mmCIF file of C-alpha atoms and ligand atoms in Angstrom:
data_model
loop_
_atom_site.group_PDB
_atom_site.id
_atom_site.type_symbol
_atom_site.label_atom_id
_atom_site.label_comp_id
_atom_site.label_asym_id
_atom_site.label_seq_id
_atom_site.Cartn_x
_atom_site.Cartn_y
_atom_site.Cartn_z
ATOM 1 C CA MET M 1 -11.616 17.984 -11.956
ATOM 2 C CA ILE M 2 -12.376 14.341 -11.101
ATOM 3 C CA GLY M 3 -10.636 11.561 -13.012
ATOM 4 C CA ILE M 4 -12.242 8.182 -13.597
ATOM 5 C CA ILE M 5 -10.085 5.250 -14.645
ATOM 6 C CA GLY M 6 -12.419 2.611 -15.994
ATOM 7 C CA GLY M 7 -11.372 -1.004 -15.719
ATOM 8 C CA THR M 8 -12.555 -4.047 -17.640
ATOM 9 C CA SER M 9 -16.067 -3.451 -19.020
ATOM 10 C CA LEU M 10 -16.526 -0.127 -17.223
ATOM 11 C CA GLY M 11 -13.902 1.450 -19.480
ATOM 12 C CA GLN M 12 -16.217 0.706 -22.386
ATOM 13 C CA ALA M 13 -19.313 1.902 -20.492
ATOM 14 C CA LEU M 14 -17.576 5.215 -19.796
ATOM 15 C CA GLY M 15 -16.745 5.585 -23.473
ATOM 16 C CA ALA M 16 -20.462 5.735 -24.183
ATOM 17 C CA LEU M 17 -20.668 8.956 -22.138
ATOM 18 C CA GLY M 18 -18.881 10.821 -24.921
ATOM 19 C CA GLY M 19 -17.014 14.056 -24.277
ATOM 20 C CA THR M 20 -14.197 15.958 -25.904
ATOM 21 C CA THR M 21 -11.166 13.718 -26.263
ATOM 22 C CA THR M 22 -7.653 15.002 -25.805
ATOM 23 C CA THR M 23 -4.319 13.260 -26.390
ATOM 24 C CA VAL M 24 -2.020 14.004 -23.460
ATOM 25 C CA GLU M 25 1.750 13.609 -23.871
ATOM 26 C CA THR M 26 3.782 12.592 -20.818
ATOM 27 C CA PRO M 27 7.486 11.896 -20.140
ATOM 28 C CA TYR M 28 6.491 8.202 -20.132
ATOM 29 C CA GLY M 29 4.695 8.202 -23.460
ATOM 30 C CA LEU M 30 0.984 8.188 -24.090
ATOM 31 C CA PRO M 31 -1.687 7.040 -21.607
ATOM 32 C CA SER M 32 -3.895 4.038 -22.392
ATOM 33 C CA ALA M 33 -6.178 6.156 -24.588
ATOM 34 C CA PRO M 34 -7.066 9.755 -25.370
ATOM 35 C CA ILE M 35 -8.802 11.207 -22.306
ATOM 36 C CA ALA M 36 -12.436 12.275 -22.670
ATOM 37 C CA VAL M 37 -13.498 15.352 -20.714
ATOM 38 C CA THR M 38 -17.231 15.616 -20.162
ATOM 39 C CA SER M 39 -19.879 16.358 -17.549
ATOM 40 C CA VAL M 40 -21.474 13.561 -15.514
ATOM 41 C CA GLU M 41 -24.102 14.406 -12.891
ATOM 42 C CA GLY M 42 -23.086 18.051 -13.297
ATOM 43 C CA VAL M 43 -19.446 17.326 -12.463
ATOM 44 C CA GLU M 44 -16.566 17.837 -14.873
ATOM 45 C CA VAL M 45 -14.789 14.513 -15.263
ATOM 46 C CA ALA M 46 -11.830 13.148 -17.203
ATOM 47 C CA LEU M 47 -12.472 9.602 -18.402
ATOM 48 C CA LEU M 48 -9.677 7.145 -19.135
ATOM 49 C CA PRO M 49 -10.233 3.482 -20.090
ATOM 50 C CA ARG M 50 -7.340 1.676 -18.369
ATOM 51 C CA HIS M 51 -7.069 -1.042 -21.008
ATOM 52 C CA GLY M 52 -7.436 1.276 -24.007
ATOM 53 C CA VAL M 53 -10.213 1.590 -26.552
ATOM 54 C CA GLY M 54 -11.285 -1.946 -27.474
ATOM 55 C CA HIS M 55 -9.539 -3.430 -24.412
ATOM 56 C CA THR M 56 -6.220 -3.821 -26.202
ATOM 57 C CA THR M 57 -3.825 -3.520 -23.236
ATOM 58 C CA PRO M 58 -3.449 -6.314 -20.642
ATOM 59 C CA PRO M 59 -2.766 -5.389 -16.979
ATOM 60 C CA SER M 60 1.020 -5.896 -17.105
ATOM 61 C CA ALA M 61 1.345 -3.646 -20.163
ATOM 62 C CA VAL M 62 -0.783 -0.721 -18.954
ATOM 63 C CA ASN M 63 1.290 2.486 -18.903
ATOM 64 C CA TYR M 64 0.301 3.315 -15.312
ATOM 65 C CA ARG M 65 2.827 6.161 -15.004
ATOM 66 C CA ALA M 66 1.537 7.883 -18.132
ATOM 67 C CA ASN M 67 -2.090 7.409 -17.049
ATOM 68 C CA LEU M 68 -1.728 9.109 -13.644
ATOM 69 C CA TRP M 69 0.628 11.769 -15.019
ATOM 70 C CA ALA M 70 -1.813 12.648 -17.808
ATOM 71 C CA LEU M 71 -4.705 13.039 -15.373
ATOM 72 C CA LYS M 72 -2.597 15.234 -13.071
ATOM 73 C CA LYS M 73 -1.481 17.327 -16.045
ATOM 74 C CA LEU M 74 -5.136 17.946 -16.960
ATOM 75 C CA GLY M 75 -5.798 19.315 -13.475
ATOM 76 C CA VAL M 76 -7.358 16.231 -11.903
ATOM 77 C CA THR M 77 -7.080 16.141 -8.090
ATOM 78 C CA HIS M 78 -9.288 13.112 -7.288
ATOM 79 C CA VAL M 79 -9.188 9.768 -9.110
ATOM 80 C CA ILE M 80 -11.941 7.161 -8.992
ATOM 81 C CA ALA M 81 -10.616 3.813 -10.191
ATOM 82 C CA THR M 82 -12.791 0.842 -11.017
ATOM 83 C CA THR M 83 -11.367 -2.658 -10.978
ATOM 84 C CA ALA M 84 -12.889 -6.015 -11.858
ATOM 85 C CA VAL M 85 -11.883 -8.586 -9.231
ATOM 86 C CA GLY M 86 -12.506 -12.087 -7.997
ATOM 87 C CA SER M 87 -14.066 -12.599 -4.575
ATOM 88 C CA LEU M 88 -12.127 -14.595 -2.002
ATOM 89 C CA ARG M 89 -15.019 -14.549 0.495
ATOM 90 C CA GLU M 90 -18.316 -16.420 0.432
ATOM 91 C CA GLU M 91 -20.174 -13.328 1.690
ATOM 92 C CA VAL M 92 -18.883 -11.057 -1.099
ATOM 93 C CA HIS M 93 -21.177 -12.063 -3.931
ATOM 94 C CA PRO M 94 -20.454 -11.474 -7.615
ATOM 95 C CA GLY M 95 -22.382 -8.436 -8.817
ATOM 96 C CA GLU M 96 -21.976 -6.545 -5.544
ATOM 97 C CA LEU M 97 -19.340 -3.852 -4.987
ATOM 98 C CA VAL M 98 -16.408 -3.452 -2.597
ATOM 99 C CA ILE M 99 -14.587 -0.290 -1.498
ATOM 100 C CA PRO M 100 -11.149 -1.780 -0.771
ATOM 101 C CA ASP M 101 -9.075 -0.339 2.063
ATOM 102 C CA GLN M 102 -5.884 -2.407 1.799
ATOM 103 C CA LEU M 103 -3.557 -3.830 -0.840
ATOM 104 C CA ILE M 104 -1.059 -6.674 -1.062
ATOM 105 C CA ASP M 105 1.432 -6.399 -3.921
ATOM 106 C CA ARG M 106 2.137 -9.597 -5.849
ATOM 107 C CA THR M 107 3.128 -7.878 -9.100
ATOM 108 C CA HIS M 108 6.691 -8.288 -10.347
ATOM 109 C CA ARG M 109 7.146 -6.773 -13.797
ATOM 110 C CA ARG M 110 5.779 -3.223 -13.551
ATOM 111 C CA VAL M 111 7.460 0.094 -12.853
ATOM 112 C CA GLY M 112 5.955 1.227 -9.558
ATOM 113 C CA THR M 113 7.425 4.694 -9.026
ATOM 114 C CA TYR M 114 8.092 8.067 -10.624
ATOM 115 C CA PHE M 115 11.206 8.448 -8.489
ATOM 116 C CA ASP M 116 14.051 6.332 -9.821
ATOM 117 C CA GLU M 117 16.476 9.280 -9.936
ATOM 118 C CA LEU M 118 16.009 10.605 -6.407
ATOM 119 C CA ALA M 119 15.010 9.093 -3.059
ATOM 120 C CA VAL M 120 11.332 9.694 -2.353
ATOM 121 C CA HIS M 121 9.546 7.391 0.096
ATOM 122 C CA VAL M 122 5.842 8.148 0.429
ATOM 123 C CA GLU M 123 3.838 6.894 3.405
ATOM 124 C CA PHE M 124 1.469 4.183 2.164
ATOM 125 C CA SER M 125 -0.061 2.444 5.201
ATOM 126 C CA HIS M 126 -3.535 3.416 3.963
ATOM 127 C CA PRO M 127 -3.227 3.133 0.188
ATOM 128 C CA PHE M 128 -6.623 4.642 -0.635
ATOM 129 C CA CYS M 129 -7.982 8.136 0.089
ATOM 130 C CA GLU M 130 -10.077 7.814 3.246
ATOM 131 C CA SER M 131 -12.160 10.899 2.387
ATOM 132 C CA MET M 132 -13.205 9.387 -0.933
ATOM 133 C CA ARG M 133 -13.832 5.962 0.631
ATOM 134 C CA THR M 134 -16.188 7.606 3.122
ATOM 135 C CA VAL M 135 -18.115 9.230 0.263
ATOM 136 C CA PHE M 136 -18.462 5.944 -1.630
ATOM 137 C CA LYS M 137 -19.755 4.137 1.458
ATOM 138 C CA ALA M 138 -22.247 6.917 2.174
ATOM 139 C CA SER M 139 -23.475 6.888 -1.447
ATOM 140 C CA ALA M 140 -24.375 3.189 -1.493
ATOM 141 C CA ALA M 141 -27.899 3.662 -0.141
ATOM 142 C CA SER M 142 -28.938 6.309 -2.660
ATOM 143 C CA ALA M 143 -27.379 4.252 -5.471
ATOM 144 C CA GLY M 144 -29.443 1.240 -4.437
ATOM 145 C CA VAL M 145 -26.503 -1.175 -4.671
ATOM 146 C CA THR M 146 -24.865 -3.523 -2.173
ATOM 147 C CA VAL M 147 -21.481 -2.142 -1.146
ATOM 148 C CA HIS M 148 -19.000 -3.871 1.156
ATOM 149 C CA PRO M 149 -17.244 -1.073 3.077
ATOM 150 C CA ARG M 150 -13.763 -2.583 3.187
ATOM 151 C CA GLY M 151 -11.618 -5.296 1.690
ATOM 152 C CA THR M 152 -8.009 -6.367 1.263
ATOM 153 C CA TYR M 153 -7.164 -6.629 -2.429
ATOM 154 C CA VAL M 154 -4.299 -8.823 -3.640
ATOM 155 C CA VAL M 155 -2.839 -7.468 -6.870
ATOM 156 C CA MET M 156 -1.402 -10.334 -8.920
ATOM 157 C CA GLU M 157 0.661 -10.043 -12.077
ATOM 158 C CA GLY M 158 -1.481 -12.234 -14.334
ATOM 159 C CA PRO M 159 -2.500 -12.501 -17.067
ATOM 160 C CA ALA M 160 -3.378 -16.110 -16.123
ATOM 161 C CA PHE M 161 -5.703 -16.410 -13.153
ATOM 162 C CA SER M 162 -4.556 -18.020 -9.873
ATOM 163 C CA THR M 163 -3.805 -21.655 -9.237
ATOM 164 C CA ARG M 164 -5.920 -23.299 -6.559
ATOM 165 C CA ALA M 165 -2.941 -23.243 -4.161
ATOM 166 C CA GLU M 166 -2.454 -19.500 -4.750
ATOM 167 C CA SER M 167 -6.149 -18.801 -4.234
ATOM 168 C CA ASP M 168 -6.059 -20.729 -0.924
ATOM 169 C CA LEU M 169 -2.858 -18.882 0.055
ATOM 170 C CA HIS M 170 -4.425 -15.460 -0.595
ATOM 171 C CA ARG M 171 -7.420 -16.421 1.546
ATOM 172 C CA SER M 172 -5.113 -17.591 4.352
ATOM 173 C CA TRP M 173 -3.507 -14.131 4.302
ATOM 174 C CA GLY M 174 -6.885 -12.604 5.115
ATOM 175 C CA ALA M 175 -7.347 -11.144 1.632
ATOM 176 C CA ASP M 176 -10.854 -10.569 0.294
ATOM 177 C CA LEU M 177 -10.307 -9.738 -3.378
ATOM 178 C CA ILE M 178 -7.955 -10.765 -6.173
ATOM 179 C CA GLY M 179 -7.289 -8.516 -9.148
ATOM 180 C CA MET M 180 -4.558 -7.300 -11.499
ATOM 181 C CA THR M 181 -4.625 -3.510 -11.673
ATOM 182 C CA ALA M 182 -4.845 -1.520 -8.406
ATOM 183 C CA LEU M 183 -1.049 -1.506 -8.228
ATOM 184 C CA PRO M 184 1.100 0.257 -9.095
ATOM 185 C CA GLU M 185 -1.779 2.659 -9.807
ATOM 186 C CA ALA M 186 -2.426 3.490 -6.129
ATOM 187 C CA LYS M 187 1.288 4.005 -5.377
ATOM 188 C CA LEU M 188 1.747 6.309 -8.342
ATOM 189 C CA ALA M 189 -1.341 8.297 -7.337
ATOM 190 C CA ARG M 190 0.135 8.813 -3.855
ATOM 191 C CA GLU M 191 3.466 9.914 -5.362
ATOM 192 C CA ALA M 192 1.557 12.312 -7.617
ATOM 193 C CA GLU M 193 -0.319 13.660 -4.560
ATOM 194 C CA LEU M 194 -3.669 12.625 -6.030
ATOM 195 C CA CYS M 195 -6.582 11.475 -3.894
ATOM 196 C CA TYR M 196 -7.298 7.975 -5.192
ATOM 197 C CA ALA M 197 -9.912 5.377 -4.262
ATOM 198 C CA ALA M 198 -11.251 2.275 -5.946
ATOM 199 C CA VAL M 199 -14.620 0.702 -6.564
ATOM 200 C CA SER M 200 -14.052 -3.026 -7.025
ATOM 201 C CA LEU M 201 -16.459 -5.199 -8.993
ATOM 202 C CA PRO M 202 -16.394 -8.869 -7.980
ATOM 203 C CA THR M 203 -17.368 -10.927 -11.021
ATOM 204 C CA ASP M 204 -16.601 -14.433 -9.702
ATOM 205 C CA TYR M 205 -15.402 -16.534 -6.760
ATOM 206 C CA ASP M 206 -11.900 -17.190 -8.147
ATOM 207 C CA CYS M 207 -10.942 -20.874 -8.036
ATOM 208 C CA TRP M 208 -10.837 -21.476 -4.251
ATOM 209 C CA ARG M 209 -14.562 -22.247 -4.374
ATOM 210 C CA PRO M 210 -15.554 -25.328 -6.374
ATOM 211 C CA HIS M 211 -17.401 -24.391 -9.580
ATOM 212 C CA ASP M 212 -20.107 -26.590 -10.992
ATOM 213 C CA GLY M 213 -19.557 -27.264 -14.650
ATOM 214 C CA GLY M 214 -15.848 -27.954 -14.887
ATOM 215 C CA ARG M 215 -12.775 -25.806 -15.269
ATOM 216 C CA GLU M 216 -14.214 -23.485 -17.901
ATOM 217 C CA ALA M 217 -17.011 -22.504 -15.472
ATOM 218 C CA LEU M 218 -14.860 -19.757 -13.870
ATOM 219 C CA LEU M 219 -14.460 -17.867 -17.148
ATOM 220 C CA GLN M 220 -18.185 -18.250 -17.873
ATOM 221 C CA GLU M 221 -18.966 -16.926 -14.380
ATOM 222 C CA ILE M 222 -16.801 -13.847 -14.992
ATOM 223 C CA ARG M 223 -18.453 -13.110 -18.335
ATOM 224 C CA ASN M 224 -21.967 -13.684 -16.986
ATOM 225 C CA ASN M 225 -21.554 -11.298 -14.038
ATOM 226 C CA MET M 226 -19.613 -8.528 -15.778
ATOM 227 C CA ALA M 227 -22.662 -6.615 -17.021
ATOM 228 C CA LYS M 228 -24.402 -6.721 -13.630
ATOM 229 C CA ALA M 229 -21.282 -5.562 -11.773
ATOM 230 C CA THR M 230 -20.657 -2.799 -14.324
ATOM 231 C CA ALA M 231 -24.217 -1.496 -13.997
ATOM 232 C CA ALA M 232 -23.891 -1.434 -10.202
ATOM 233 C CA ALA M 233 -20.563 0.407 -10.391
ATOM 234 C CA MET M 234 -21.982 3.025 -12.755
ATOM 235 C CA LYS M 235 -24.850 3.649 -10.311
ATOM 236 C CA LEU M 236 -22.451 4.096 -7.403
ATOM 237 C CA VAL M 237 -20.071 6.347 -9.329
ATOM 238 C CA ARG M 238 -22.963 8.548 -10.479
ATOM 239 C CA ALA M 239 -24.356 8.783 -6.939
ATOM 240 C CA ALA M 240 -20.933 9.563 -5.451
ATOM 241 C CA LEU M 241 -19.657 12.049 -8.041
ATOM 242 C CA PRO M 242 -21.358 15.218 -6.705
ATOM 243 C CA GLN M 243 -20.087 14.341 -3.203
ATOM 244 C CA VAL M 244 -16.553 13.665 -4.452
ATOM 245 C CA ALA M 245 -16.684 17.042 -6.197
ATOM 246 C CA LYS M 246 -17.344 18.665 -2.817
ATOM 247 C CA LEU M 247 -13.999 17.271 -1.597
ATOM 248 C CA VAL M 248 -12.120 19.311 -4.200
ATOM 249 C CA GLY M 249 -10.350 22.162 -2.449
ATOM 250 C CA THR M 250 -10.582 20.623 1.025
ATOM 251 C CA PRO M 251 -7.267 19.551 2.600
ATOM 252 C CA CYS M 252 -6.457 15.829 2.413
ATOM 253 C CA TYR M 253 -3.338 13.924 3.431
ATOM 254 C CA CYS M 254 -2.944 12.500 -0.086
ATOM 255 C CA GLN M 255 -2.392 15.966 -1.551
ATOM 256 C CA THR M 256 0.623 16.746 0.639
ATOM 257 C CA ALA M 257 2.131 13.253 0.556
ATOM 258 C CA LEU M 258 5.555 14.541 -0.526
ATOM 259 C CA ASP M 259 5.975 16.970 2.403
ATOM 260 C CA ASP M 260 8.208 14.623 4.427
ATOM 261 C CA ALA M 261 8.867 12.049 1.726
ATOM 262 C CA VAL M 262 11.750 13.644 -0.225
ATOM 263 C CA PHE M 263 14.960 12.275 1.302
ATOM 264 C CA THR M 264 17.358 13.584 -1.353
ATOM 265 C CA ASP M 265 18.872 16.984 -0.557
ATOM 266 C CA PRO M 266 17.004 19.295 -2.960
ATOM 267 C CA LYS M 267 20.340 20.942 -3.850
ATOM 268 C CA ALA M 268 21.553 17.543 -5.083
ATOM 269 C CA ILE M 269 18.681 17.064 -7.533
ATOM 270 C CA SER M 270 19.931 17.828 -11.028
ATOM 271 C CA PRO M 271 18.178 20.551 -13.025
ATOM 272 C CA ALA M 272 17.296 17.963 -15.667
ATOM 273 C CA VAL M 273 15.542 15.678 -13.153
ATOM 274 C CA ARG M 274 13.837 18.654 -11.531
ATOM 275 C CA ALA M 275 12.570 19.811 -14.910
ATOM 276 C CA ARG M 276 11.346 16.358 -15.919
ATOM 277 C CA LEU M 277 9.477 15.860 -12.627
ATOM 278 C CA GLU M 278 8.315 19.450 -12.226
ATOM 279 C CA LEU M 279 4.634 18.482 -12.385
ATOM 280 C CA LEU M 280 5.094 16.350 -9.253
ATOM 281 C CA LEU M 281 7.795 18.275 -7.385
ATOM 282 C CA LYS M 282 6.909 21.939 -7.843
ATOM 283 C CA ARG M 283 4.461 22.086 -4.908
ATOM 284 C CA ARG M 284 7.057 20.542 -2.572
ATOM 285 C CA LEU M 285 10.283 22.110 -3.911
ATOM 286 C CA GLY M 286 9.024 25.303 -5.474
HETATM 287 ZN ZN1 ZN G 301 -7.267 12.088 -0.196
#
């Protein structure tokens, strides 16, 4: 099954697709919302609005561990995440889409791992599933939307947007996008051996670029472009879904990420920890 985590605006658009909702318990509590299982483009999907029904949960408070765990528990192997972002590049226009390939972590008050009770160090040089990224890029033409094939995404804590100095700093690092949610989501997906890729929706130019109309113009720009970006993302997701479904069952690095990553001697892992993390560890440890 394919999971779709819908970000700002798209979470609501996905809700309109309906489906049978199920409340999934996890060791970390409940995910952002009950998960709706339905068929989209002939593919069985599990839909989860990242910010909850009615957009009640801000980025820092999202229960990322519960969200990924719940999808894995339902049998999801591939996760499509959508994220609203600001553009740090003139050529990445609001309303277009980006398939990010890199992340820079500027979050500081989120739990970013399932493995606090044993030493597990996953390889993370390429934080997104390359197989899924290839599918998204190839689906752009049939979706009829403009898709930028790569981008470095800075994940900030928020909830306030950047200062001008921060926005300039992120650009000087070579970053292309600024957002608040792709981490720790991508790290947790790798730890859970899920293929995970993002479709980013630039809604604005952040504050590095002068906005006509004063300081409130940035927020107006975000609101004005949200519907256009959401419509484009829905087109791309629909076009890509049947191709993503074809990846299910084919080997991918993401799905064996724990093979060399468990540094703790398995004999030293307590039965209680093993039982709690069984969903993640059973493939690797038996
Ligand atoms: Zn993968």
